[in-house]
């Protein structure tokens, strides 16, 4: 009979989990309770639902056994496991972040935060505010000024299908292309717009042409659309 | 053509606490951080604090540890083709192959012919020209800063070093001005004070009489174990014995310490010596004649810092022609150039050699006699005073 010490954890919705002490101690919060001798009965975790707690326990199990000297789990295998594990929908991901924070499981907090970071890096500030429920307290003038100061950071990248070349273009130019304009206005886009049907050299030509149009519009001269529109429309036809 | 619009994930009201959102932001690439500084005023304040910048830097370094293969270098032509108002273009490349990744224009003017990269720390580059104008530049955040003029009277035969000062989370530029043989003045610039401060003359800082600090051109003065290292010609003892020694300027205490060169590494036949970094350790590169026709580079590494006996000659790289050392990367790639004396194709010809395998890469993507330094992305200088954005 195994004499492995176990602790009992109780989720916010009443689910009970019996877990080996070493696994539970991956959580610094629980470790503290155990060491302070407060863990005789079930430890209530009012901030974590059963579903999320079971995931956290899974993570802790996997990562405790890897620190065993007997374990043959390599770093790569563990990373692969982590990648599989974290492939969950955004709501679950956010719940995992909150649980990892509350339970103080550093590895899980790093993993979940890094995953969210990787998801959001190409997004626009507007999308970030929506995602994290952040109120924009800049006045429109202030926002305009700071955007101008760091305009280069707002450049939209157009990528061709081989992800070989990325073209940085100003928003005004990208909007010359009706298709892209729609994408931008629908807030579909992150700041990298993949264009699967367009090769690099055509894209370069199109961008050159858009530049001329924007410049022409700014100088209020008559733009000549004929050749340009042919170039613009053709490659973007499905 | 109708573009199919993807489904946006349906998200409950975002409720991640402020600190966690900052934790996430500190893991983003630099360009994303700059873009997201405007999500709100409080995030804008938090992102421009030294604490956030340090956390962000640590995250970048941790992710590099997981990616052993590639570091980056940045190189810049030291000599502009046209005299005058030319802004050099810097190239960012992979450090093992010098494969070009991108080009960056320098945002400041160098009106003189010779410019060099003094050093690179945590993504912050230090540049200087032959008129003693010094700049700090972080290309990833498009910010730079011109340093104030010297606090010493006259500057002569200057050599510069650039260092990160971890005890104060600060950056320092050290300038040694050689007024005459054996008389040097030293000043230190700190980013936190944005000013130069005289540190005195060498006689106050060492027991040895230093005649000359070697500029190490075109390699930057290496920062190892918190000290900047110069090869120096010294005069010692009552007999006025002349020898060469390494003078290490401790960035924290601002005092020099002496280190001996490896035994037998340098003699009257040695053409030139350079100090560099090899995998975090101090390296001495000695350019000398070889037994076969041609020349060779002997590379010594001090395995245990401060322990003279731990100097080890790790590599010897032979060349059939006169090959000038341009750069030595942290992973051990030696970049040399020949002067192409053929009428049809004048100019420089470059060769990149992996010192461990002696595998040569002919014609790496570099065309000019250049200054080379390590490169990484960071937010350093983001919180700086008197900084110019472009």
Coordinates of C-alpha atoms in Angstrom, one line a residue:
Chain A
X1 CA 0.0 0.0 0.0
X2 CA 1.4 3.3 -1.1
X3 CA 2.0 5.8 1.7
X4 CA 2.0 8.8 -0.7
X5 CA 0.6 11.8 1.1
X6 CA -2.5 13.3 -0.5
X7 CA -4.4 16.5 -0.1
X8 CA -8.0 17.2 -0.9
X9 CA -9.0 20.2 -3.0
X10 CA -12.5 21.5 -3.3
X11 CA -13.5 23.7 -6.3
X12 CA -15.9 26.6 -6.2
X13 CA -18.7 24.4 -7.6
X14 CA -18.2 21.7 -5.0
X15 CA -16.1 19.2 -7.0
X16 CA -13.6 17.2 -4.9
X17 CA -10.1 16.4 -6.1
X18 CA -7.6 14.1 -4.3
X19 CA -4.1 15.0 -5.3
X20 CA -0.7 13.8 -4.2
X21 CA 0.9 16.4 -1.9
X22 CA 4.0 16.8 -4.2
X23 CA 1.7 17.6 -7.1
X24 CA -0.4 20.0 -5.1
X25 CA 2.7 21.8 -3.9
X26 CA 3.4 23.0 -7.5
X27 CA 1.0 25.7 -6.3
X28 CA 2.9 28.0 -3.9
X29 CA -0.5 29.0 -2.4
X30 CA -1.4 25.4 -1.5
X31 CA 2.2 24.7 -0.5
X32 CA 1.9 27.6 2.1
X33 CA -1.3 26.2 3.5
X34 CA 0.2 22.7 3.8
X35 CA 3.3 24.0 5.5
X36 CA 1.1 26.1 7.9
X37 CA -0.7 22.9 8.8
X38 CA -4.0 24.2 7.4
X39 CA -4.5 21.3 5.0
X40 CA -6.0 18.6 7.1
X41 CA -9.5 18.8 5.6
X42 CA -10.4 19.7 2.1
X43 CA -8.8 23.0 1.0
X44 CA -11.6 25.2 -0.4
X45 CA -10.7 27.1 -3.6
X46 CA -13.6 29.4 -4.1
X47 CA -12.0 31.2 -7.1
X48 CA -11.5 28.1 -9.3
X49 CA -14.2 26.0 -10.9
X50 CA -13.9 22.2 -11.1
X51 CA -13.2 22.2 -14.9
X52 CA -10.3 24.7 -14.5
X53 CA -9.0 23.0 -11.4
X54 CA -8.8 19.7 -13.1
X55 CA -6.7 21.3 -15.9
X56 CA -4.4 22.9 -13.4
X57 CA -4.0 19.6 -11.6
X58 CA -3.2 17.9 -15.0
X59 CA -0.5 20.6 -15.6
X60 CA 1.0 20.1 -12.1
X61 CA 1.1 16.4 -12.4
X62 CA 3.0 16.6 -15.7
X63 CA 5.4 19.1 -14.4
X64 CA 6.1 17.4 -11.0
X65 CA 6.9 14.1 -12.6
X66 CA 9.4 15.8 -14.9
X67 CA 11.4 17.1 -12.0
X68 CA 11.8 13.6 -10.7
X69 CA 15.3 12.2 -11.1
X70 CA 13.7 9.0 -12.4
X71 CA 11.7 10.8 -15.1
X72 CA 12.9 10.4 -18.6
X73 CA 10.8 13.4 -19.8
X74 CA 13.0 15.6 -21.9
X75 CA 12.5 19.4 -22.3
X76 CA 11.3 19.0 -25.8
X77 CA 8.6 16.4 -24.8
X78 CA 7.5 18.7 -22.0
X79 CA 7.3 21.6 -24.4
X80 CA 5.2 19.5 -26.8
X81 CA 2.9 18.5 -24.0
X82 CA 2.5 22.2 -23.0
X83 CA 1.7 23.2 -26.6
X84 CA -1.0 20.5 -26.7
X85 CA -2.3 21.4 -23.3
X86 CA -2.7 25.1 -23.9
X87 CA -4.6 24.6 -27.1
X88 CA -7.9 25.7 -25.5
X89 CA -10.4 28.4 -26.3
X90 CA -9.7 31.9 -25.1
X91 CA -12.2 31.9 -22.3
X92 CA -10.6 28.8 -20.8
X93 CA -7.2 30.4 -21.3
X94 CA -8.2 33.4 -19.4
X95 CA -9.7 31.3 -16.6
X96 CA -6.4 29.3 -16.5
X97 CA -4.5 32.6 -16.1
X98 CA -6.6 33.6 -13.2
X99 CA -6.3 30.2 -11.6
X100 CA -2.5 30.1 -12.1
X101 CA -2.3 33.6 -10.6
X102 CA -4.5 32.7 -7.6
X103 CA -2.8 29.4 -7.0
X104 CA 0.6 30.8 -7.7
X105 CA 1.8 28.2 -10.2
X106 CA 4.6 30.1 -11.9
X107 CA 5.2 27.7 -14.8
X108 CA 1.5 27.7 -15.8
X109 CA 1.2 31.5 -15.4
X110 CA 4.2 31.9 -17.7
X111 CA 2.8 29.5 -20.2
X112 CA -0.7 31.0 -20.4
X113 CA 0.5 34.6 -20.5
X114 CA 3.0 33.8 -23.2
X115 CA 0.3 32.0 -25.2
X116 CA -2.0 35.1 -25.0
X117 CA 1.0 37.3 -25.9
X118 CA 1.6 35.3 -29.0
X119 CA -2.1 35.5 -30.0
X120 CA -2.3 39.3 -29.6
X121 CA 1.0 40.6 -31.0
X122 CA -0.3 41.5 -34.4
X123 CA -3.5 43.1 -33.1
X124 CA -4.5 46.7 -33.1
X125 CA -4.9 48.7 -29.9
X126 CA -8.7 48.8 -30.5
X127 CA -8.8 45.0 -30.4
X128 CA -6.7 44.9 -27.3
X129 CA -9.0 47.2 -25.5
X130 CA -12.0 45.1 -26.5
X131 CA -10.3 41.9 -25.4
X132 CA -9.2 43.1 -22.0
X133 CA -12.1 45.5 -21.4
X134 CA -9.9 48.6 -21.2
X135 CA -11.3 52.1 -21.4
X136 CA -9.6 54.5 -23.7
X137 CA -9.0 57.6 -21.7
X138 CA -6.9 59.4 -24.3
X139 CA -8.7 62.3 -26.0
X140 CA -8.9 62.0 -29.8
X141 CA -6.3 64.8 -30.1
X142 CA -3.9 63.1 -27.7
X143 CA -4.4 59.8 -29.6
X144 CA -3.8 61.5 -32.9
X145 CA -0.6 63.0 -31.6
X146 CA 0.8 59.8 -30.2
X147 CA -0.1 57.8 -33.3
X148 CA 1.8 60.3 -35.4
X149 CA 4.8 60.1 -33.1
X150 CA 5.1 56.3 -33.4
X151 CA 3.5 56.0 -36.8
X152 CA 5.9 53.3 -37.8
X153 CA 4.5 50.9 -35.2
X154 CA 1.1 51.2 -36.8
X155 CA 2.2 50.3 -40.2
X156 CA 0.1 47.5 -41.6
X157 CA 2.0 44.5 -43.0
X158 CA 0.9 42.8 -46.2
X159 CA 2.3 39.4 -46.5
X160 CA 2.4 37.3 -49.6
X161 CA 1.4 33.6 -49.7
X162 CA 4.8 32.3 -49.1
X163 CA 5.2 34.5 -46.0
X164 CA 8.5 35.5 -47.6
X165 CA 8.0 39.2 -48.1
X166 CA 6.2 41.6 -45.8
X167 CA 5.4 45.0 -47.1
X168 CA 4.8 47.8 -44.6
X169 CA 2.4 50.3 -45.9
X170 CA 0.5 53.2 -44.4
X171 CA -3.1 52.7 -43.7
X172 CA -4.2 55.3 -46.3
X173 CA -2.4 53.4 -49.0
X174 CA -3.7 50.0 -48.0
X175 CA -7.2 51.4 -48.1
X176 CA -6.8 52.2 -51.8
X177 CA -7.3 48.5 -52.3
X178 CA -11.0 48.0 -51.8
X179 CA -10.6 44.5 -50.5
X180 CA -8.2 45.5 -47.9
X181 CA -10.3 48.6 -47.1
X182 CA -13.2 46.3 -46.3
X183 CA -11.0 44.1 -44.1
X184 CA -9.7 47.1 -42.1
X185 CA -13.1 48.7 -41.7
X186 CA -14.7 45.5 -40.5
X187 CA -12.0 45.3 -37.9
X188 CA -11.3 41.9 -39.2
X189 CA -7.7 42.5 -39.5
X190 CA -4.8 42.2 -37.3
X191 CA -2.0 44.3 -38.5
X192 CA -0.7 41.6 -40.7
X193 CA -3.0 40.9 -43.7
X194 CA -2.2 37.7 -45.5
X195 CA -2.9 37.9 -49.3
X196 CA -2.9 34.4 -50.5
X197 CA -3.5 35.0 -54.1
X198 CA -0.9 37.6 -54.7
X199 CA 2.8 37.1 -55.3
X200 CA 5.5 39.5 -54.1
X201 CA 6.3 41.1 -57.4
X202 CA 2.7 41.8 -58.2
X203 CA 2.2 43.1 -54.7
X204 CA 5.1 45.4 -55.1
X205 CA 3.7 46.9 -58.3
X206 CA 0.3 47.3 -56.8
X207 CA 1.7 49.1 -53.8
X208 CA 3.8 51.4 -56.0
X209 CA 0.6 52.3 -57.9
X210 CA -1.4 52.9 -54.7
X211 CA 1.4 55.3 -53.6
X212 CA 1.0 57.3 -56.8
X213 CA -2.7 57.5 -56.2
X214 CA -2.5 58.7 -52.7
X215 CA 0.1 61.2 -53.7
X216 CA -2.1 62.3 -56.6
X217 CA -5.1 62.6 -54.4
X218 CA -3.1 64.7 -52.0
X219 CA -1.9 67.1 -54.7
X220 CA -5.5 67.3 -56.0
X221 CA -4.5 66.4 -59.5
X222 CA -6.4 64.2 -61.8
X223 CA -5.5 60.6 -61.1
X224 CA -5.4 58.2 -64.0
X225 CA -7.2 55.1 -63.0
X226 CA -7.3 53.1 -66.1
X227 CA -4.0 51.1 -66.0
X228 CA -4.0 51.2 -62.2
X229 CA -7.4 49.7 -61.7
X230 CA -6.5 46.9 -64.1
X231 CA -3.5 46.1 -61.9
X232 CA -5.5 46.4 -58.7
X233 CA -8.5 44.3 -59.7
X234 CA -6.9 41.5 -61.6
X235 CA -4.6 39.9 -59.1
X236 CA -7.1 40.2 -56.3
X237 CA -9.8 38.3 -58.2
X238 CA -10.4 34.9 -56.6
Chain B
X1 CA -15.1 39.3 -54.9
X2 CA -16.5 38.8 -51.5
X3 CA -14.0 38.2 -48.7
X4 CA -15.1 35.7 -46.2
X5 CA -15.0 37.2 -42.7
X6 CA -13.8 34.9 -40.0
X7 CA -15.7 34.5 -36.8
X8 CA -14.5 36.6 -33.9
X9 CA -14.3 34.5 -30.8
X10 CA -17.1 35.3 -28.4
X11 CA -15.5 36.4 -25.2
X12 CA -16.9 37.1 -21.9
X13 CA -16.2 40.5 -20.6
X14 CA -12.4 40.7 -20.2
X15 CA -11.6 40.7 -16.6
X16 CA -7.9 40.1 -16.3
X17 CA -6.3 42.2 -13.6
X18 CA -4.0 45.1 -14.6
X19 CA -0.8 43.4 -13.4
X20 CA -1.6 40.3 -15.5
X21 CA -2.2 42.4 -18.6
X22 CA 1.2 44.0 -18.0
X23 CA 2.7 40.6 -17.6
X24 CA 1.3 39.7 -21.0
X25 CA 2.4 43.0 -22.6
X26 CA 6.0 42.4 -21.3
X27 CA 6.2 39.3 -23.5
X28 CA 5.4 41.0 -26.7
X29 CA 7.8 42.0 -29.5
X30 CA 8.9 45.6 -29.3
X31 CA 6.8 46.9 -32.1
X32 CA 3.7 45.5 -30.5
X33 CA 4.5 47.1 -27.2
X34 CA 4.9 50.5 -28.8
X35 CA 1.6 50.1 -30.6
X36 CA -0.2 49.1 -27.4
X37 CA 1.2 51.8 -25.2
X38 CA -1.9 53.8 -26.3
X39 CA -4.5 51.5 -25.0
X40 CA -4.9 53.7 -22.0
X41 CA -3.0 56.4 -20.1
X42 CA -2.2 54.2 -17.1
X43 CA -0.8 51.5 -19.4
X44 CA 1.3 54.1 -21.2
X45 CA 2.8 55.2 -17.8
X46 CA 3.5 51.6 -16.7
X47 CA 5.1 50.6 -20.0
X48 CA 7.6 53.5 -19.8
X49 CA 9.0 52.6 -16.4
X50 CA 12.5 51.1 -15.9
X51 CA 10.8 48.1 -14.2
X52 CA 8.7 47.2 -17.2
X53 CA 11.6 47.7 -19.6
X54 CA 13.8 45.3 -17.4
X55 CA 11.1 42.7 -17.3
X56 CA 10.6 42.9 -21.0
X57 CA 14.3 42.6 -21.5
X58 CA 14.5 39.5 -19.3
X59 CA 11.7 37.9 -21.3
X60 CA 13.6 38.5 -24.5
X61 CA 16.8 37.0 -23.2
X62 CA 14.9 34.0 -21.8
X63 CA 13.4 33.3 -25.2
X64 CA 16.8 33.6 -26.8
X65 CA 18.1 30.9 -24.5
X66 CA 15.6 28.6 -25.9
X67 CA 16.7 29.4 -29.4
X68 CA 20.3 28.5 -29.4
X69 CA 21.0 28.8 -33.1
X70 CA 20.7 32.4 -34.0
X71 CA 21.9 35.7 -32.6
X72 CA 22.0 38.8 -34.6
X73 CA 24.7 41.3 -35.5
X74 CA 24.4 44.8 -36.8
X75 CA 27.0 46.2 -39.1
X76 CA 27.6 49.7 -40.5
X77 CA 30.1 50.9 -43.1
X78 CA 32.8 52.8 -41.2
X79 CA 33.7 54.9 -44.2
X80 CA 31.1 56.6 -46.3
X81 CA 31.6 56.6 -50.0
X82 CA 30.9 60.3 -50.4
X83 CA 32.4 62.8 -48.0
X84 CA 29.8 64.9 -46.5
X85 CA 26.2 64.6 -45.4
X86 CA 25.8 60.9 -45.8
X87 CA 23.7 58.8 -43.4
X88 CA 25.1 55.4 -43.2
X89 CA 22.8 52.4 -43.6
X90 CA 23.1 49.7 -41.0
X91 CA 22.4 46.1 -41.8
X92 CA 20.9 43.6 -39.4
X93 CA 22.1 40.0 -40.1
X94 CA 22.4 36.5 -38.6
X95 CA 25.6 36.3 -36.6
X96 CA 26.6 32.9 -37.9
X97 CA 26.2 33.5 -41.6
X98 CA 25.9 37.2 -42.0
X99 CA 22.7 36.6 -44.0
X100 CA 20.9 39.9 -44.3
X101 CA 17.7 40.3 -42.4
X102 CA 16.9 44.0 -42.8
X103 CA 18.4 47.4 -43.3
X104 CA 18.0 50.4 -41.1
X105 CA 18.9 54.0 -41.9
X106 CA 20.7 55.8 -39.1
X107 CA 18.6 58.7 -38.0
X108 CA 21.5 61.0 -37.2
X109 CA 24.1 62.7 -39.4
X110 CA 27.7 61.9 -39.4
X111 CA 29.5 64.6 -41.3
X112 CA 32.9 63.1 -41.0
X113 CA 34.3 60.1 -42.7
X114 CA 35.0 57.7 -40.0
X115 CA 32.3 56.4 -37.8
X116 CA 32.2 53.3 -35.6
X117 CA 30.0 51.3 -33.3
X118 CA 31.5 51.6 -29.9
X119 CA 29.5 48.8 -28.4
X120 CA 26.1 47.2 -28.0
X121 CA 24.3 46.3 -24.7
X122 CA 20.8 45.0 -24.3
X123 CA 19.7 46.3 -27.7
X124 CA 21.2 49.8 -27.1
X125 CA 23.9 50.8 -29.5
X126 CA 26.6 53.4 -29.0
X127 CA 28.1 55.2 -32.0
X128 CA 31.0 57.6 -32.3
X129 CA 32.6 59.5 -35.1
X130 CA 36.1 60.9 -35.5
X131 CA 34.9 64.3 -34.3
X132 CA 34.1 62.7 -30.9
X133 CA 30.4 63.0 -31.3
X134 CA 28.7 60.1 -29.5
X135 CA 25.2 58.8 -29.9
X136 CA 23.1 56.2 -28.2
X137 CA 20.6 54.5 -30.5
X138 CA 17.9 51.8 -30.1
X139 CA 16.8 51.0 -33.6
X140 CA 13.9 48.7 -32.4
X141 CA 12.1 51.6 -30.8
X142 CA 13.4 54.3 -33.2
X143 CA 14.8 56.5 -30.5
X144 CA 18.2 58.0 -30.2
X145 CA 20.1 60.4 -28.0
X146 CA 23.1 62.6 -28.7
X147 CA 25.5 62.7 -25.8
X148 CA 26.7 66.0 -24.4
X149 CA 30.2 67.2 -25.1
X150 CA 33.2 66.1 -23.1
X151 CA 33.9 67.4 -19.7
X152 CA 37.7 67.2 -20.3
X153 CA 39.6 70.0 -21.9
X154 CA 41.0 68.5 -24.9
X155 CA 40.4 65.1 -26.5
X156 CA 43.3 63.3 -28.2
X157 CA 43.7 59.8 -29.5
X158 CA 40.5 58.7 -28.0
X159 CA 39.2 55.2 -27.3
X160 CA 35.7 54.5 -26.1
X161 CA 33.9 51.6 -24.4
X162 CA 30.2 51.1 -23.8
X163 CA 28.9 49.1 -20.9
X164 CA 25.7 48.1 -19.0
X165 CA 26.0 48.7 -15.3
X166 CA 23.7 46.1 -13.7
X167 CA 24.0 47.3 -10.1
X168 CA 22.3 50.6 -11.1
X169 CA 20.4 49.3 -14.1
X170 CA 22.3 52.0 -16.0
X171 CA 24.4 52.4 -19.1
X172 CA 27.9 54.0 -19.2
X173 CA 30.3 55.2 -21.9
X174 CA 33.9 55.3 -20.9
X175 CA 36.3 57.6 -22.8
X176 CA 40.0 57.5 -22.5
X177 CA 41.9 60.4 -24.0
X178 CA 45.6 60.0 -24.5
X179 CA 47.2 63.4 -24.0
X180 CA 50.7 62.1 -24.4
X181 CA 52.3 58.7 -23.9
X182 CA 51.7 57.8 -20.3
X183 CA 49.3 60.7 -19.6
X184 CA 45.7 59.8 -20.0
X185 CA 42.4 61.3 -18.9
X186 CA 39.4 59.2 -18.4
X187 CA 35.7 60.3 -18.2
X188 CA 32.6 58.4 -17.8
X189 CA 29.1 59.2 -19.1
X190 CA 26.1 57.7 -17.3
X191 CA 22.7 57.6 -18.9
X192 CA 20.9 58.1 -15.6
X193 CA 22.7 61.5 -15.0
X194 CA 23.0 62.3 -18.7
X195 CA 26.4 63.8 -18.1
X196 CA 30.1 63.1 -18.3
X197 CA 32.2 63.0 -15.2
X198 CA 36.0 63.0 -15.0
X199 CA 37.4 59.9 -13.3
X200 CA 40.9 61.1 -13.2
X201 CA 44.2 60.3 -14.8
X202 CA 45.5 56.8 -15.1
X203 CA 48.2 57.3 -12.5
X204 CA 45.5 57.5 -9.8
X205 CA 43.8 54.3 -10.9
X206 CA 46.6 51.8 -11.4
X207 CA 50.0 51.0 -10.0
X208 CA 51.4 50.5 -13.5
X209 CA 52.4 53.3 -15.8
X210 CA 50.2 52.8 -18.9
X211 CA 51.7 54.3 -22.0
X212 CA 49.0 53.5 -24.5
X213 CA 45.6 51.9 -24.6
X214 CA 45.0 50.0 -27.8
X215 CA 41.9 51.1 -29.6
X216 CA 41.1 47.5 -30.8
X217 CA 39.9 48.9 -34.1
X218 CA 37.5 47.9 -35.7
X219 CA 36.3 45.6 -32.9
X220 CA 34.4 47.1 -30.0
X221 CA 36.0 47.0 -26.6
X222 CA 34.6 43.9 -25.0
X223 CA 32.6 43.9 -21.8
X224 CA 33.3 40.8 -19.7
X225 CA 32.5 40.2 -16.1
X226 CA 31.4 43.7 -15.6
X227 CA 34.6 45.2 -17.0
X228 CA 35.8 46.8 -20.2
X229 CA 39.1 45.4 -21.4
X230 CA 41.9 47.2 -23.3
X231 CA 45.3 45.8 -24.3
X232 CA 47.8 48.3 -23.1
X233 CA 51.5 49.0 -23.5
X234 CA 52.9 49.5 -20.0
X235 CA 56.1 50.4 -18.3
X236 CA 56.8 48.7 -15.1
X237 CA 59.3 48.7 -12.3
X238 CA 62.5 50.4 -11.7
X239 CA 64.1 49.1 -14.9
X240 CA 61.2 50.6 -16.9
X241 CA 60.5 47.3 -18.4
X242 CA 58.0 47.5 -21.3
X243 CA 55.4 45.0 -21.8
X244 CA 51.8 44.4 -22.9
X245 CA 49.0 43.8 -20.4
X246 CA 45.3 43.9 -20.3
X247 CA 43.8 46.8 -18.4
X248 CA 40.2 46.0 -17.2
X249 CA 38.0 48.9 -16.2
X250 CA 35.5 47.7 -13.7
X251 CA 32.2 49.5 -14.6
X252 CA 30.9 49.4 -11.0
X253 CA 34.0 50.5 -9.0
X254 CA 35.4 52.6 -11.9
X255 CA 38.9 51.3 -11.2
X256 CA 41.3 49.4 -13.4
X257 CA 42.6 46.0 -12.8
X258 CA 45.5 44.4 -14.6
X259 CA 45.3 41.0 -16.3
X260 CA 48.2 39.3 -18.0
X261 CA 48.1 38.2 -21.6
X262 CA 48.6 34.5 -22.2
X263 CA 52.2 33.3 -22.1
X264 CA 53.8 33.2 -25.5
X265 CA 50.7 34.8 -27.2
X266 CA 52.3 38.0 -28.2
X267 CA 55.9 38.8 -29.3
X268 CA 57.7 41.2 -31.5
X269 CA 56.5 39.3 -34.6
X270 CA 52.8 39.7 -33.8
X271 CA 51.2 42.1 -36.2
X272 CA 48.1 43.0 -34.2
X273 CA 46.1 42.0 -31.2
X274 CA 42.4 42.3 -30.6
X275 CA 40.2 41.6 -27.6
X276 CA 36.8 40.1 -28.0
X277 CA 34.1 37.9 -26.5
X278 CA 33.8 34.2 -27.1
X279 CA 30.7 32.6 -25.6
X280 CA 30.8 35.0 -22.7
X281 CA 34.5 34.7 -22.1
X282 CA 37.4 37.1 -22.7
X283 CA 39.2 36.2 -25.9
X284 CA 42.5 37.4 -27.3
X285 CA 43.0 37.3 -31.1
X286 CA 46.6 37.5 -32.2
X287 CA 47.3 38.2 -35.8
X288 CA 50.8 36.8 -36.6
X289 CA 52.9 35.3 -39.3
X290 CA 52.3 31.6 -39.9
X291 CA 54.7 28.8 -40.9
X292 CA 53.0 28.3 -44.2
X293 CA 53.0 31.3 -46.5
X294 CA 50.4 33.7 -45.3
X295 CA 49.3 34.8 -41.9
X296 CA 47.2 33.4 -39.2
X297 CA 44.9 34.3 -36.3
X298 CA 45.4 32.6 -33.0
X299 CA 42.5 32.8 -30.7
X300 CA 43.0 32.4 -27.0
X301 CA 40.2 32.2 -24.5
X302 CA 40.4 32.9 -20.8
X303 CA 38.4 30.0 -19.5
X304 CA 38.2 31.2 -15.9
X305 CA 38.0 34.9 -15.6
X306 CA 41.0 36.4 -13.8
X307 CA 42.9 33.2 -13.7
X308 CA 46.0 33.7 -15.9
X309 CA 46.7 30.0 -16.1
X310 CA 43.3 29.4 -17.6
X311 CA 44.3 31.1 -20.9
X312 CA 43.9 28.5 -23.6
X313 CA 44.8 28.7 -27.3
X314 CA 41.6 27.3 -28.7
X315 CA 41.8 28.0 -32.4
X316 CA 44.3 28.9 -35.2
X317 CA 42.8 30.2 -38.4
X318 CA 45.3 30.4 -41.3
X319 CA 45.0 32.6 -44.4
X320 CA 47.0 32.6 -47.5
X321 CA 46.7 36.3 -48.0
X322 CA 46.8 39.3 -45.9
X323 CA 43.4 39.2 -44.2
X324 CA 42.3 42.0 -42.0
X325 CA 40.1 41.2 -39.0
X326 CA 36.8 43.0 -39.2
X327 CA 34.7 41.2 -36.6
X328 CA 34.7 38.2 -34.3
X329 CA 31.2 37.2 -33.2
X330 CA 30.3 35.8 -29.9
X331 CA 29.8 32.3 -31.3
X332 CA 33.2 32.3 -32.9
X333 CA 32.8 33.5 -36.5
X334 CA 35.8 35.4 -37.7
X335 CA 35.1 38.0 -40.4
X336 CA 38.1 39.1 -42.4
X337 CA 38.6 41.1 -45.5
X338 CA 41.2 41.2 -48.3
X339 CA 41.8 44.2 -50.3
X340 CA 41.0 43.2 -53.8
X341 CA 43.8 44.5 -55.9
X342 CA 42.4 43.3 -59.2
X343 CA 41.6 46.1 -61.7
X344 CA 38.2 44.8 -62.7
X345 CA 36.8 44.4 -59.2
X346 CA 38.3 46.8 -56.7
X347 CA 37.2 47.1 -53.2
X348 CA 37.0 44.7 -50.4
X349 CA 36.5 41.0 -50.5
X350 CA 35.1 39.4 -47.3
X351 CA 35.4 35.9 -45.9
X352 CA 33.5 34.5 -42.9
X353 CA 35.2 31.7 -41.1
X354 CA 33.8 29.5 -38.4
X355 CA 36.8 29.1 -36.1
X356 CA 35.7 25.8 -34.7
X357 CA 35.2 24.0 -38.1
X358 CA 37.4 26.3 -40.2
X359 CA 34.5 26.2 -42.7
X360 CA 34.7 29.3 -44.9
X361 CA 31.8 31.3 -46.3
X362 CA 33.0 33.3 -49.3
X363 CA 31.2 36.5 -50.2
X364 CA 29.0 36.9 -47.2
X365 CA 26.5 39.7 -47.6
X366 CA 28.7 42.6 -46.6
X367 CA 30.4 45.1 -49.0
X368 CA 32.1 47.8 -46.9
X369 CA 34.8 48.0 -44.3
X370 CA 32.4 48.0 -41.4
X371 CA 31.9 48.2 -37.7
X372 CA 30.1 45.1 -36.3
X373 CA 28.3 44.6 -33.0
X374 CA 25.7 42.2 -31.5
X375 CA 22.1 43.1 -32.0
X376 CA 18.9 42.4 -30.2
X377 CA 15.4 44.0 -29.8
X378 CA 14.6 45.8 -26.6
X379 CA 12.8 48.8 -25.1
X380 CA 16.0 50.3 -23.5
X381 CA 16.0 54.1 -23.8
X382 CA 12.2 54.1 -23.9
X383 CA 12.1 55.9 -20.6
X384 CA 15.0 58.2 -21.4
X385 CA 15.3 61.9 -21.0
X386 CA 16.3 64.1 -24.0
X387 CA 15.5 61.3 -26.4
X388 CA 14.6 61.9 -30.0
X389 CA 11.9 59.7 -31.7
X390 CA 11.9 59.4 -35.5

